[in-house]
JSON list of C-alpha atoms in Angstrom, two decimals:
[
{"chain": "J", "resi": 1, "resn": "MET", "atom": "CA", "xyz": [0.00, 0.00, 0.00]},
{"chain": "J", "resi": 2, "resn": "GLY", "atom": "CA", "xyz": [3.01, 2.31, -0.40]},
{"chain": "J", "resi": 3, "resn": "VAL", "atom": "CA", "xyz": [1.86, 4.03, -3.59]},
{"chain": "J", "resi": 4, "resn": "GLU", "atom": "CA", "xyz": [-1.72, 4.34, -2.36]},
{"chain": "J", "resi": 5, "resn": "LYS", "atom": "CA", "xyz": [-0.49, 5.92, 0.89]},
{"chain": "J", "resi": 6, "resn": "ASP", "atom": "CA", "xyz": [1.69, 8.38, -1.06]},
{"chain": "J", "resi": 7, "resn": "ILE", "atom": "CA", "xyz": [-1.23, 9.39, -3.28]},
{"chain": "J", "resi": 8, "resn": "LEU", "atom": "CA", "xyz": [-3.51, 9.90, -0.28]},
{"chain": "J", "resi": 9, "resn": "GLU", "atom": "CA", "xyz": [-0.89, 12.02, 1.50]},
{"chain": "J", "resi": 10, "resn": "LEU", "atom": "CA", "xyz": [-0.34, 14.13, -1.61]},
{"chain": "J", "resi": 11, "resn": "ALA", "atom": "CA", "xyz": [-4.06, 14.66, -2.11]},
{"chain": "J", "resi": 12, "resn": "ASN", "atom": "CA", "xyz": [-4.62, 15.54, 1.54]},
{"chain": "J", "resi": 13, "resn": "THR", "atom": "CA", "xyz": [-1.75, 18.05, 1.39]},
{"chain": "J", "resi": 14, "resn": "PHE", "atom": "CA", "xyz": [-3.21, 19.63, -1.74]},
{"chain": "J", "resi": 15, "resn": "LEU", "atom": "CA", "xyz": [-6.70, 19.80, -0.31]},
{"chain": "J", "resi": 16, "resn": "SER", "atom": "CA", "xyz": [-5.55, 21.25, 3.02]},
{"chain": "J", "resi": 17, "resn": "GLU", "atom": "CA", "xyz": [-3.40, 23.91, 1.30]},
{"chain": "J", "resi": 18, "resn": "ASN", "atom": "CA", "xyz": [-6.26, 24.94, -0.97]},
{"chain": "J", "resi": 19, "resn": "GLU", "atom": "CA", "xyz": [-9.09, 25.32, 1.51]},
{"chain": "J", "resi": 20, "resn": "SER", "atom": "CA", "xyz": [-9.90, 28.72, 0.04]},
{"chain": "J", "resi": 21, "resn": "TYR", "atom": "CA", "xyz": [-11.97, 26.92, -2.61]},
{"chain": "J", "resi": 22, "resn": "PRO", "atom": "CA", "xyz": [-15.61, 26.57, -1.55]},
{"chain": "J", "resi": 23, "resn": "LYS", "atom": "CA", "xyz": [-16.66, 23.00, -0.91]},
{"chain": "J", "resi": 24, "resn": "GLY", "atom": "CA", "xyz": [-18.02, 21.48, -4.10]},
{"chain": "J", "resi": 25, "resn": "TYR", "atom": "CA", "xyz": [-16.22, 24.06, -6.24]},
{"chain": "J", "resi": 26, "resn": "MET", "atom": "CA", "xyz": [-13.83, 21.61, -7.83]},
{"chain": "J", "resi": 27, "resn": "ARG", "atom": "CA", "xyz": [-15.37, 19.29, -10.40]},
{"chain": "J", "resi": 28, "resn": "VAL", "atom": "CA", "xyz": [-13.32, 16.19, -11.15]},
{"chain": "J", "resi": 29, "resn": "ALA", "atom": "CA", "xyz": [-13.36, 13.72, -14.04]},
{"chain": "J", "resi": 30, "resn": "ILE", "atom": "CA", "xyz": [-11.26, 10.56, -13.83]},
{"chain": "J", "resi": 31, "resn": "VAL", "atom": "CA", "xyz": [-10.08, 9.02, -17.10]},
{"chain": "J", "resi": 32, "resn": "HIS", "atom": "CA", "xyz": [-8.46, 5.60, -17.48]},
{"chain": "J", "resi": 33, "resn": "ASP", "atom": "CA", "xyz": [-7.60, 3.86, -20.75]},
{"chain": "J", "resi": 34, "resn": "TRP", "atom": "CA", "xyz": [-9.19, 0.49, -20.04]},
{"chain": "J", "resi": 35, "resn": "LEU", "atom": "CA", "xyz": [-10.63, -1.45, -17.12]},
{"chain": "J", "resi": 36, "resn": "THR", "atom": "CA", "xyz": [-10.05, -5.07, -17.99]},
{"chain": "J", "resi": 37, "resn": "GLY", "atom": "CA", "xyz": [-8.07, -6.28, -14.97]},
{"chain": "J", "resi": 38, "resn": "MET", "atom": "CA", "xyz": [-6.75, -5.19, -11.59]},
{"chain": "J", "resi": 39, "resn": "ARG", "atom": "CA", "xyz": [-3.10, -4.20, -11.97]},
{"chain": "J", "resi": 40, "resn": "GLY", "atom": "CA", "xyz": [-0.99, -1.30, -10.69]},
{"chain": "J", "resi": 41, "resn": "GLY", "atom": "CA", "xyz": [-2.75, 1.49, -12.57]},
{"chain": "J", "resi": 42, "resn": "GLU", "atom": "CA", "xyz": [-6.16, 0.25, -11.54]},
{"chain": "J", "resi": 43, "resn": "LYS", "atom": "CA", "xyz": [-5.09, 0.15, -7.89]},
{"chain": "J", "resi": 44, "resn": "CYS", "atom": "CA", "xyz": [-4.07, 3.82, -8.13]},
{"chain": "J", "resi": 45, "resn": "LEU", "atom": "CA", "xyz": [-7.33, 4.57, -9.92]},
{"chain": "J", "resi": 46, "resn": "GLU", "atom": "CA", "xyz": [-9.22, 2.96, -7.05]},
{"chain": "J", "resi": 47, "resn": "VAL", "atom": "CA", "xyz": [-7.56, 5.41, -4.62]},
{"chain": "J", "resi": 48, "resn": "PHE", "atom": "CA", "xyz": [-8.52, 8.38, -6.78]},
{"chain": "J", "resi": 49, "resn": "CYS", "atom": "CA", "xyz": [-12.11, 7.11, -6.89]},
{"chain": "J", "resi": 50, "resn": "GLU", "atom": "CA", "xyz": [-12.12, 6.99, -3.09]},
{"chain": "J", "resi": 51, "resn": "LEU", "atom": "CA", "xyz": [-10.70, 10.53, -2.91]},
{"chain": "J", "resi": 52, "resn": "PHE", "atom": "CA", "xyz": [-13.22, 11.93, -5.39]},
{"chain": "J", "resi": 53, "resn": "PRO", "atom": "CA", "xyz": [-16.41, 9.84, -5.02]},
{"chain": "J", "resi": 54, "resn": "ASP", "atom": "CA", "xyz": [-18.51, 12.32, -7.03]},
{"chain": "J", "resi": 55, "resn": "ALA", "atom": "CA", "xyz": [-16.15, 12.30, -10.01]},
{"chain": "J", "resi": 56, "resn": "ASP", "atom": "CA", "xyz": [-17.28, 11.02, -13.38]},
{"chain": "J", "resi": 57, "resn": "LEU", "atom": "CA", "xyz": [-15.26, 8.01, -14.53]},
{"chain": "J", "resi": 58, "resn": "TYR", "atom": "CA", "xyz": [-14.48, 7.58, -18.22]},
{"chain": "J", "resi": 59, "resn": "THR", "atom": "CA", "xyz": [-12.83, 4.62, -19.95]},
{"chain": "J", "resi": 60, "resn": "LEU", "atom": "CA", "xyz": [-12.59, 3.24, -23.48]},
{"chain": "J", "resi": 61, "resn": "ILE", "atom": "CA", "xyz": [-13.13, -0.41, -22.52]},
{"chain": "J", "resi": 62, "resn": "HIS", "atom": "CA", "xyz": [-14.71, -1.96, -19.44]},
{"chain": "J", "resi": 63, "resn": "THR", "atom": "CA", "xyz": [-15.10, -5.67, -18.79]},
{"chain": "J", "resi": 64, "resn": "ASN", "atom": "CA", "xyz": [-17.73, -6.32, -16.11]},
{"chain": "J", "resi": 65, "resn": "GLY", "atom": "CA", "xyz": [-16.32, -7.97, -13.00]},
{"chain": "J", "resi": 66, "resn": "SER", "atom": "CA", "xyz": [-12.70, -7.44, -14.04]},
{"chain": "J", "resi": 67, "resn": "VAL", "atom": "CA", "xyz": [-11.87, -4.80, -11.44]},
{"chain": "J", "resi": 68, "resn": "THR", "atom": "CA", "xyz": [-12.64, -4.69, -7.73]},
{"chain": "J", "resi": 69, "resn": "LYS", "atom": "CA", "xyz": [-14.86, -1.93, -6.44]},
{"chain": "J", "resi": 70, "resn": "ILE", "atom": "CA", "xyz": [-13.94, 0.87, -8.85]},
{"chain": "J", "resi": 71, "resn": "GLY", "atom": "CA", "xyz": [-17.27, 0.83, -10.65]},
{"chain": "J", "resi": 72, "resn": "GLU", "atom": "CA", "xyz": [-19.26, 0.51, -7.46]},
{"chain": "J", "resi": 73, "resn": "LEU", "atom": "CA", "xyz": [-17.38, 3.45, -5.93]},
{"chain": "J", "resi": 74, "resn": "GLN", "atom": "CA", "xyz": [-18.45, 5.73, -8.74]},
{"chain": "J", "resi": 75, "resn": "GLY", "atom": "CA", "xyz": [-21.77, 4.08, -9.45]},
{"chain": "J", "resi": 76, "resn": "LYS", "atom": "CA", "xyz": [-21.08, 4.64, -13.13]},
{"chain": "J", "resi": 77, "resn": "ILE", "atom": "CA", "xyz": [-18.44, 3.92, -15.72]}
]
């Protein structure tokens, strides 16, 4: 969980340093090339989905059941 921890720390630092933005001001879209298996990139993507649960998630290819909870986190792919 080293990379995931680093991403979370970086995001928390960014968010705490930029508290001047009103809550809900930042709109986020998450884009990933394909979701066909759970490898390193998908594990990082999962962390970003947890950080930004309201973000829209876009991908070119998605195979149902091929990734853990990424789709369920966003409720849409």
